[in-house]
Amino acid sequence: MNLLWLIPMFPLLSAVLLIVTAGRLPKQLVAILGAGSVGAAAVCVALLANDFFADGQIRELTLWTWIALDNFTPGISFYVDGLTVVMMSVITGVGFLIHLYSLEFMADDESFSRYFAYMNLFVAAMLLLVMADNLLLLYLGWEGVGVCSYLLVGFWYRDPNNGKAARKAFVVTRVGDVAMALGLFLLFTELGTLDIQPLMAAANNQWQVGDTLPILATALLLGGAVGKSAQLPLQTWLPDAMAGPTPVSALIHAATMVTAGVYLIARTHELFLLAPPTMMAVAWVGLLTLLLAAFAALAQNDIKRILAYSTISQIGYMFLAMGVGAFSAGIFHLMTHAFFKALLFLAAGAIIHCLHHEHDILRMGGLRKRLPVVFASFLIGSAALAALPFTSGFYSKDAILLSAWLTADIGPILWLGGLLGALLTAIYSFRLVFIVFFGHANTEPDRQPGLKMSIPLILLCVLAAIGGWINIPLTEVFASPPSDHSLIAHSVEYIGIATPLLGLLIAYLLFLSRAMSIAKLTESTAGQAIQGFLRSGWRFDALYHYTLVWPFVGIARLCKNEPVDQIYNAIVCTLKWFHRRLIIVQNGELRWYATTMVFGIVIFVAMILRHSL
Amino acid sequence: MSLLILIAFLIVGGLIALFSERINEQLPRWVSLAITILALGYIWLFCRQLPIESFSVIPNPTDGSSWLIHLRLEWIPRFGIAFELAMDGLSLLLVVLTLLLGIIAISSSWVEIKFKPGLFQANVLWSLAGVIGVFLAMDLFLFFLFWEVMLIPMYLLIAIWGHEDKAYAAMKFFIFTQFSGLLMLLSIVTIAWQAAIINGSYSFSYFDLLGVPFDSSLAFWMMLGFFIAFTVKLPSFPFHTWLPDAHTQAPTAGSVLLAGILLKTGAYGLLRFCIPLFPEASMEFAPIAMALGAAGVIYGAVLAFAQTDFKRLVAYSSVSHMGFVLLGLYAWNNLALQGAVMQMVAHGVSTAALFMMAGALQHRLHTRDMNQMGGLWHNAPRMGACAMFFAVASLGLPGLGNFVAEFLVLVGLFAVQPWFAVIATLGLIGAAVYSLWMIQKTFQGEPNNELVMADFGVREMGTMAAMMIALIWLGLYPQPVLDLAQPVLDSLRVFLVASPQLGGVS
Amino acid sequence: MGGLQIPLEHVLVLSALLFCCGLLGLMLRRNIIFMLVSLEVMLNASALAFIAAAAKWGQADGQVIFLLILTIAAAEVSVGLGLVLQIQRRFKTLDMDAATALKER
């Protein structure tokens, strides 16, 4: 009995129903369909996970062969191992909580049904992405989530800025997708299959560690991963993608879709292990991104943008983990991050919901008493994000940092960079908490989050707090034994524990007790410039605008009136010129025609006579 | 005989539609709808009689009797010209596509055409007859005849029922196609003459001419004659400039037919005639052809983005998409060829739908200028959803037909010419840019209160839904289409096997 | 009897002269009536050549052709006069230089 197909089928069916009925269903029914379908999928996943824990069997299912041409035979087929189970649990579990939350958050929206249609479609596509047993089906899910992200970021289509953010998100990730597609072409051309497990086996057979081809192939896959996961240099779309409804940001741009790049690397890790230079590149991309985004997060005032940059930064940690070969730790962080970041986003959404759609943290404050559930959520979420001891984030981030330390040659540099990132993370996350929840109130909330919003928050609080004790079944997937952390000097571990606390202290001194002040620094000209620089995300947008967007638009405008047509117009003009010259002889005078005819005949006859005589 | 009946049926049907106008203004559209559906039913009945195995038999390209259907009637025996029609899996696929899009075209002109509806429907049916003739003719002389026959009704459709600049557009279309058609006629006459020198007797039959060893320098020029005729029709960069004008000015049904099937005759011609008749010359020429294809992909995408006219945008997107067909055909391995065939079908459906969308917008708003649209989703969510669907189909969303086509072309191409594959893949970014831009300018943004328009009704929604289902089916289970074309492609690939095989397994 | 009494060359020269007269008239006269007359002259010049040749060789063919030319001339004149009437009606003149509607503009 194999009912794997039911899991993506529930949300897909619901999405199709909601799209076909196009908003004519009563709201109650939409709610039941929208959230219920994901709930049903979550139940199925729970059953599956339960079975999986019991026997540890890999489950496979082929629904039908998608395309069969020669040896190109990708199927609509699923492959479920420990990694997939973890991903599926996160997607459906966190996804269900976010759907539940959305019921209240979106209750007054005129496009309630459209929202759930897109969300369900997203969950279905994301499930296909992680369940796919071949890279082509994975690519289907990959692009599918991209389109859903586009639809949901631009959900409130009336504001052209939302549309712009949505297009940016799609097009920038498409750049990565193109690299990934090329990677697939290369892999298929060289190895003759796209089914992941045979592909890995073939790669191990055919290629040696450090060959050019695996380096090229993995570099192209990495291109796809950095696009989807908003890593350097394609990170610019994620902060803008916050234009969508907040639950969307929680589900797509924090918990699931943006981590797809990490999943891709983990899924094809055997390939990456054949290409040490790419692994190194992954680690460096992760490290640079996590620092860059953490600095940028420090300077933001929009609550969602802070969280967006922190997401980029945390995914940077996951990339770092992948790059140093700590795949389990990376996936572990992916899971805990899904918990605490979804929690933070939902809590932020609750604040926005209760505070007249206010996004600016400087106009909030003192919300500790007024929104206690939200405060508790934010506190736990931030603690986990900052990796304070015994929260879920602590265990995963600690594992990553220790693995980074153990890397040959550049280990200490990676470790130090990660540590700096952790310090910054603690500062910006508690800056957010202290400014929003302490101090005096600037804006009064006009309502309290209801039950449908509170329950997901509370459940996620629990997960964010104790999620670090979940033992995920990844040892079978990543055959290489997890690095032995017992070799590490205790001082390294202690520093790792102390750094977030130091960050918390700094944040406390700066933003709560105001014992220290950086006002002098921030108000100086240089300080302002740096702040502006960081706030704009290191001016990457401007860079891309002038180097890529602007030339493209310029060329397009230049070519609008079809330069190629000028060639044909030139031909037409030449013909017209001859036409003007020859037209003189056609003057309509009968006598002229007769005369020219006579002369013509005379000349003609003369020529013939000359030749024949 | 059945193929002759099929073509004659459409031509006579056109006459009936023409004269039915005298009885009732509403009658012609019903007549032509009925004729097209009957023709489709006729094909279906006929194919049901054929044994199922015959669809998977590899047809012998030099012997028509091994094809699904073959008909040969002497016509001008002195020059070896015959009325020779034959059908294999590929032609069947394209004929069915033609008739299906014919139905869509008729549906899209349902209320749009007020002036001489009889003549309009007659022209639609005649151009269908011409296109089907092109897909079936196996005598080069007859092929040329049908090539011209399909041109004239389309010229009339644009010239009579077109929009503001119709005379210019129709004339441009006519001159481009006619001129390139004459080059092809020259090649056809030369090929028959050369073959007569080698074989000793005149013949214009495809089956006799295939595999004749032509003098290589002459073969190159003959190939070029065919190539230009077909790439003008395709259209490929740099012969595409008639297309945006023709599409913009044509009535909706004309655009649907033009984009949906007339363009495919170019691809079909390359696949059926140009490459197999002159394998060595084509092989030599392949890098140039692929360069044109890749240039078309990028150029079409960039120019599509620059347009403000909805129909022009879609027209340029066609240029971009047909670049993939050219790339696939000249990559000439199984995956790429299948991709090209798939692209013909999928692009036919998706672009026809987008042109229908453009027609619906123009019918309602009396403008095609996207700067005057915006926020239409608010009033017409069903239209918006349809537009969104076909926009993402056209940008190559996996799960829809266009993706399967483009992916197969690119995988196949990558094995032969990786750099062209890289360039063409960049076109996918361009596709995303212009498709989403189109949606933004029309359906998203702040609703304009002056633009109040009716949403899709049952007829339009039904047509759209049918095309959506077709695209999803092509995207998720393309195997029937692939299987239908596979034996034909196998038989054609015999003529040119020099392309490197895909890696891994042979 | 039989045969031609005067030398054939003389007749041919006369015929050529007549033909040239007609041709010159056609090219130089502007009045359409005179142009038609010139045409008649040219036709008859060629007819004369046929007659002479027929007499020279004692063959009937030339006579037959003469009859044909006669009919053609009649037909031509009837069409021509019809045109004359139309031109007179449309342009109110018989001057052919005024009738240049076929001029490409």
PDB file of C-alpha atoms in Angstrom, chain A residues 19 22 24 64-72 76 110 114 118 136 139-141 143-144 147 150-151 154 157-164 166-167 170-171 174-175 177-179 181-182 184-192 194 206 220 552-553 555-557 559-565 567-569, chain B residues 168 172 176 237-241 244-245 299 301-303 305-308 316 334-335 338 375 377-378 382 388 392 395-399 403-404 407-408 410-411 414-415 421-422 425-426 428-429 431-433 436-437 439-440 443-447 475-479 482-483 486 493 502-505:
ATOM      1  CA  ILE A  19      -9.265  28.152  -8.629  1.00  0.00           C
ATOM      2  CA  ALA A  22     -13.093  31.312  -8.458  1.00  0.00           C
ATOM      3  CA  ARG A  24     -17.889  31.570  -5.429  1.00  0.00           C
ATOM      4  CA  TRP A  64       3.653   7.396 -14.393  1.00  0.00           C
ATOM      5  CA  THR A  65       6.525   7.967 -16.745  1.00  0.00           C
ATOM      6  CA  TRP A  66       6.565  11.618 -17.575  1.00  0.00           C
ATOM      7  CA  ILE A  67       8.636  11.481 -20.734  1.00  0.00           C
ATOM      8  CA  ALA A  68      10.209   8.403 -22.243  1.00  0.00           C
ATOM      9  CA  LEU A  69      12.670   9.119 -25.025  1.00  0.00           C
ATOM     10  CA  ASP A  70      15.666   6.858 -25.483  1.00  0.00           C
ATOM     11  CA  ASN A  71      17.392   6.943 -22.116  1.00  0.00           C
ATOM     12  CA  PHE A  72      15.675  10.141 -21.021  1.00  0.00           C
ATOM     13  CA  ILE A  76       6.368  11.453 -11.958  1.00  0.00           C
ATOM     14  CA  GLU A 110     -11.737  40.302  -0.554  1.00  0.00           C
ATOM     15  CA  ARG A 114      -7.591  33.234  -4.195  1.00  0.00           C
ATOM     16  CA  TYR A 118      -2.202  30.020  -4.194  1.00  0.00           C
ATOM     17  CA  LEU A 136      13.334  17.151 -13.620  1.00  0.00           C
ATOM     18  CA  TYR A 139      12.726  21.327 -11.192  1.00  0.00           C
ATOM     19  CA  LEU A 140       8.965  21.250 -11.701  1.00  0.00           C
ATOM     20  CA  GLY A 141       8.427  21.812  -8.008  1.00  0.00           C
ATOM     21  CA  GLU A 143       9.655  26.496 -10.673  1.00  0.00           C
ATOM     22  CA  GLY A 144       6.205  25.812  -9.281  1.00  0.00           C
ATOM     23  CA  VAL A 147       5.486  30.981  -9.552  1.00  0.00           C
ATOM     24  CA  TYR A 150       5.420  35.410  -7.508  1.00  0.00           C
ATOM     25  CA  LEU A 151       1.658  35.157  -7.207  1.00  0.00           C
ATOM     26  CA  GLY A 154       2.127  40.262  -5.798  1.00  0.00           C
ATOM     27  CA  TYR A 157      -1.922  43.472  -7.143  1.00  0.00           C
ATOM     28  CA  ARG A 158      -3.345  46.966  -6.995  1.00  0.00           C
ATOM     29  CA  ASP A 159      -0.117  48.470  -5.765  1.00  0.00           C
ATOM     30  CA  PRO A 160       2.376  48.440  -8.655  1.00  0.00           C
ATOM     31  CA  ASN A 161       5.211  48.211  -6.107  1.00  0.00           C
ATOM     32  CA  ASN A 162       3.977  44.794  -5.037  1.00  0.00           C
ATOM     33  CA  GLY A 163       3.938  43.694  -8.635  1.00  0.00           C
ATOM     34  CA  LYS A 164       7.460  44.986  -9.040  1.00  0.00           C
ATOM     35  CA  ALA A 166       6.949  39.952  -7.236  1.00  0.00           C
ATOM     36  CA  ARG A 167       8.522  40.228 -10.654  1.00  0.00           C
ATOM     37  CA  PHE A 170      10.694  35.678  -9.918  1.00  0.00           C
ATOM     38  CA  VAL A 171      13.190  37.046 -12.386  1.00  0.00           C
ATOM     39  CA  ARG A 174      14.996  32.646 -12.673  1.00  0.00           C
ATOM     40  CA  VAL A 175      18.569  33.705 -13.245  1.00  0.00           C
ATOM     41  CA  ASP A 177      17.142  28.593 -12.327  1.00  0.00           C
ATOM     42  CA  VAL A 178      18.779  29.023 -15.699  1.00  0.00           C
ATOM     43  CA  ALA A 179      22.095  28.008 -14.179  1.00  0.00           C
ATOM     44  CA  ALA A 181      18.758  24.043 -15.855  1.00  0.00           C
ATOM     45  CA  LEU A 182      22.156  24.146 -17.514  1.00  0.00           C
ATOM     46  CA  LEU A 184      20.705  19.458 -15.476  1.00  0.00           C
ATOM     47  CA  PHE A 185      21.631  19.502 -19.160  1.00  0.00           C
ATOM     48  CA  LEU A 186      25.252  18.904 -18.298  1.00  0.00           C
ATOM     49  CA  LEU A 187      24.461  16.098 -15.867  1.00  0.00           C
ATOM     50  CA  PHE A 188      22.178  14.378 -18.323  1.00  0.00           C
ATOM     51  CA  THR A 189      24.556  14.760 -21.234  1.00  0.00           C
ATOM     52  CA  GLU A 190      27.439  13.334 -19.255  1.00  0.00           C
ATOM     53  CA  LEU A 191      25.741  10.761 -17.066  1.00  0.00           C
ATOM     54  CA  GLY A 192      22.670   9.841 -19.097  1.00  0.00           C
ATOM     55  CA  LEU A 194      18.355  12.585 -14.159  1.00  0.00           C
ATOM     56  CA  GLN A 206      32.521   7.995 -13.681  1.00  0.00           C
ATOM     57  CA  LEU A 220      25.666  25.355 -11.981  1.00  0.00           C
ATOM     58  CA  PHE A 552      18.667  45.782 -20.810  1.00  0.00           C
ATOM     59  CA  VAL A 553      15.849  48.287 -20.779  1.00  0.00           C
ATOM     60  CA  ILE A 555      18.682  48.104 -25.497  1.00  0.00           C
ATOM     61  CA  ALA A 556      15.060  47.060 -25.538  1.00  0.00           C
ATOM     62  CA  ARG A 557      13.888  50.647 -25.982  1.00  0.00           C
ATOM     63  CA  CYS A 559      15.351  48.139 -30.564  1.00  0.00           C
ATOM     64  CA  LYS A 560      11.665  48.740 -30.063  1.00  0.00           C
ATOM     65  CA  ASN A 561      11.086  49.867 -33.607  1.00  0.00           C
ATOM     66  CA  GLU A 562      12.774  46.882 -35.119  1.00  0.00           C
ATOM     67  CA  PRO A 563      16.270  47.676 -36.447  1.00  0.00           C
ATOM     68  CA  VAL A 564      16.162  44.603 -38.678  1.00  0.00           C
ATOM     69  CA  ASP A 565      13.275  46.122 -40.565  1.00  0.00           C
ATOM     70  CA  ILE A 567      17.365  46.454 -43.952  1.00  0.00           C
ATOM     71  CA  TYR A 568      14.129  45.648 -45.688  1.00  0.00           C
ATOM     72  CA  ASN A 569      13.187  49.303 -45.776  1.00  0.00           C
TER      73      ASN A 569
ATOM     74  CA  TYR B 168       0.541  47.577 -45.292  1.00  0.00           C
ATOM     75  CA  LYS B 172       4.286  42.909 -46.278  1.00  0.00           C
ATOM     76  CA  PHE B 176       7.828  38.185 -47.755  1.00  0.00           C
ATOM     77  CA  PHE B 237      15.573  36.098 -37.137  1.00  0.00           C
ATOM     78  CA  PRO B 238      16.309  38.082 -39.393  1.00  0.00           C
ATOM     79  CA  PHE B 239      13.318  37.251 -41.624  1.00  0.00           C
ATOM     80  CA  HIS B 240      10.734  37.810 -38.934  1.00  0.00           C
ATOM     81  CA  THR B 241       9.802  41.430 -39.466  1.00  0.00           C
ATOM     82  CA  PRO B 244       4.662  41.590 -35.775  1.00  0.00           C
ATOM     83  CA  ASP B 245       2.915  43.699 -38.373  1.00  0.00           C
ATOM     84  CA  TYR B 299      16.132  39.048 -29.918  1.00  0.00           C
ATOM     85  CA  ALA B 301      12.543  38.115 -25.964  1.00  0.00           C
ATOM     86  CA  VAL B 302      14.203  41.539 -25.771  1.00  0.00           C
ATOM     87  CA  LEU B 303      11.884  43.108 -28.308  1.00  0.00           C
ATOM     88  CA  PHE B 305       9.709  43.312 -23.545  1.00  0.00           C
ATOM     89  CA  ALA B 306       9.978  46.647 -25.353  1.00  0.00           C
ATOM     90  CA  GLN B 307       6.498  46.519 -26.882  1.00  0.00           C
ATOM     91  CA  THR B 308       3.491  48.393 -25.634  1.00  0.00           C
ATOM     92  CA  TYR B 316       7.679  38.804 -30.664  1.00  0.00           C
ATOM     93  CA  ASN B 334      16.078  12.566 -30.987  1.00  0.00           C
ATOM     94  CA  LEU B 335      15.496  14.684 -27.903  1.00  0.00           C
ATOM     95  CA  GLN B 338      11.004  15.706 -30.280  1.00  0.00           C
ATOM     96  CA  GLY B 375      -5.877  46.677 -13.032  1.00  0.00           C
ATOM     97  CA  TRP B 377      -8.041  41.788 -12.823  1.00  0.00           C
ATOM     98  CA  HIS B 378     -10.457  43.658 -10.617  1.00  0.00           C
ATOM     99  CA  ARG B 382     -11.488  35.082 -15.041  1.00  0.00           C
ATOM    100  CA  MET B 388      -1.779  34.500 -16.055  1.00  0.00           C
ATOM    101  CA  VAL B 392       3.403  31.361 -17.248  1.00  0.00           C
ATOM    102  CA  LEU B 395       7.620  31.567 -19.918  1.00  0.00           C
ATOM    103  CA  GLY B 396       8.083  27.813 -19.722  1.00  0.00           C
ATOM    104  CA  LEU B 397       6.619  26.757 -16.404  1.00  0.00           C
ATOM    105  CA  PRO B 398       7.272  23.057 -15.822  1.00  0.00           C
ATOM    106  CA  GLY B 399       4.127  21.006 -15.906  1.00  0.00           C
ATOM    107  CA  PHE B 403       8.384  23.471 -20.751  1.00  0.00           C
ATOM    108  CA  VAL B 404       8.587  19.911 -22.024  1.00  0.00           C
ATOM    109  CA  PHE B 407      13.620  21.415 -22.051  1.00  0.00           C
ATOM    110  CA  LEU B 408      13.886  18.646 -24.636  1.00  0.00           C
ATOM    111  CA  LEU B 410      17.815  22.392 -24.814  1.00  0.00           C
ATOM    112  CA  VAL B 411      18.904  18.996 -23.492  1.00  0.00           C
ATOM    113  CA  PHE B 414      23.411  20.871 -25.161  1.00  0.00           C
ATOM    114  CA  ALA B 415      24.870  17.577 -26.299  1.00  0.00           C
ATOM    115  CA  ALA B 421      22.216  25.950 -25.456  1.00  0.00           C
ATOM    116  CA  VAL B 422      23.577  28.408 -22.921  1.00  0.00           C
ATOM    117  CA  THR B 425      18.616  29.142 -21.973  1.00  0.00           C
ATOM    118  CA  LEU B 426      19.265  32.790 -21.201  1.00  0.00           C
ATOM    119  CA  LEU B 428      14.177  31.839 -20.521  1.00  0.00           C
ATOM    120  CA  ILE B 429      15.016  34.803 -18.316  1.00  0.00           C
ATOM    121  CA  ALA B 431      10.638  35.096 -21.338  1.00  0.00           C
ATOM    122  CA  ALA B 432       9.988  35.589 -17.641  1.00  0.00           C
ATOM    123  CA  VAL B 433      10.628  39.312 -17.960  1.00  0.00           C
ATOM    124  CA  LEU B 436       5.279  39.041 -16.290  1.00  0.00           C
ATOM    125  CA  TRP B 437       5.592  42.565 -17.624  1.00  0.00           C
ATOM    126  CA  ILE B 439       0.547  40.684 -16.926  1.00  0.00           C
ATOM    127  CA  GLN B 440       1.602  43.674 -14.863  1.00  0.00           C
ATOM    128  CA  PHE B 443      -4.216  42.940 -15.295  1.00  0.00           C
ATOM    129  CA  GLN B 444      -2.325  44.226 -12.291  1.00  0.00           C
ATOM    130  CA  GLY B 445      -1.910  47.663 -10.893  1.00  0.00           C
ATOM    131  CA  GLU B 446      -4.538  50.124  -9.748  1.00  0.00           C
ATOM    132  CA  PRO B 447      -7.856  49.495 -11.499  1.00  0.00           C
ATOM    133  CA  GLY B 475       3.040  19.146 -19.889  1.00  0.00           C
ATOM    134  CA  LEU B 476       2.385  16.188 -17.651  1.00  0.00           C
ATOM    135  CA  TYR B 477       1.776  13.355 -20.045  1.00  0.00           C
ATOM    136  CA  PRO B 478       3.271  14.235 -23.414  1.00  0.00           C
ATOM    137  CA  GLN B 479       3.968  10.614 -24.258  1.00  0.00           C
ATOM    138  CA  LEU B 482       5.972  11.859 -28.544  1.00  0.00           C
ATOM    139  CA  ASP B 483       5.020   8.319 -29.510  1.00  0.00           C
ATOM    140  CA  GLN B 486       8.783   9.015 -32.814  1.00  0.00           C
ATOM    141  CA  ARG B 493      17.186  10.667 -38.784  1.00  0.00           C
ATOM    142  CA  LEU B 502      23.861  11.786 -26.249  1.00  0.00           C
ATOM    143  CA  GLY B 503      26.265  10.694 -23.605  1.00  0.00           C
ATOM    144  CA  GLY B 504      25.779   7.893 -21.197  1.00  0.00           C
ATOM    145  CA  VAL B 505      23.867   5.287 -23.118  1.00  0.00           C
TER     146      VAL B 505
END
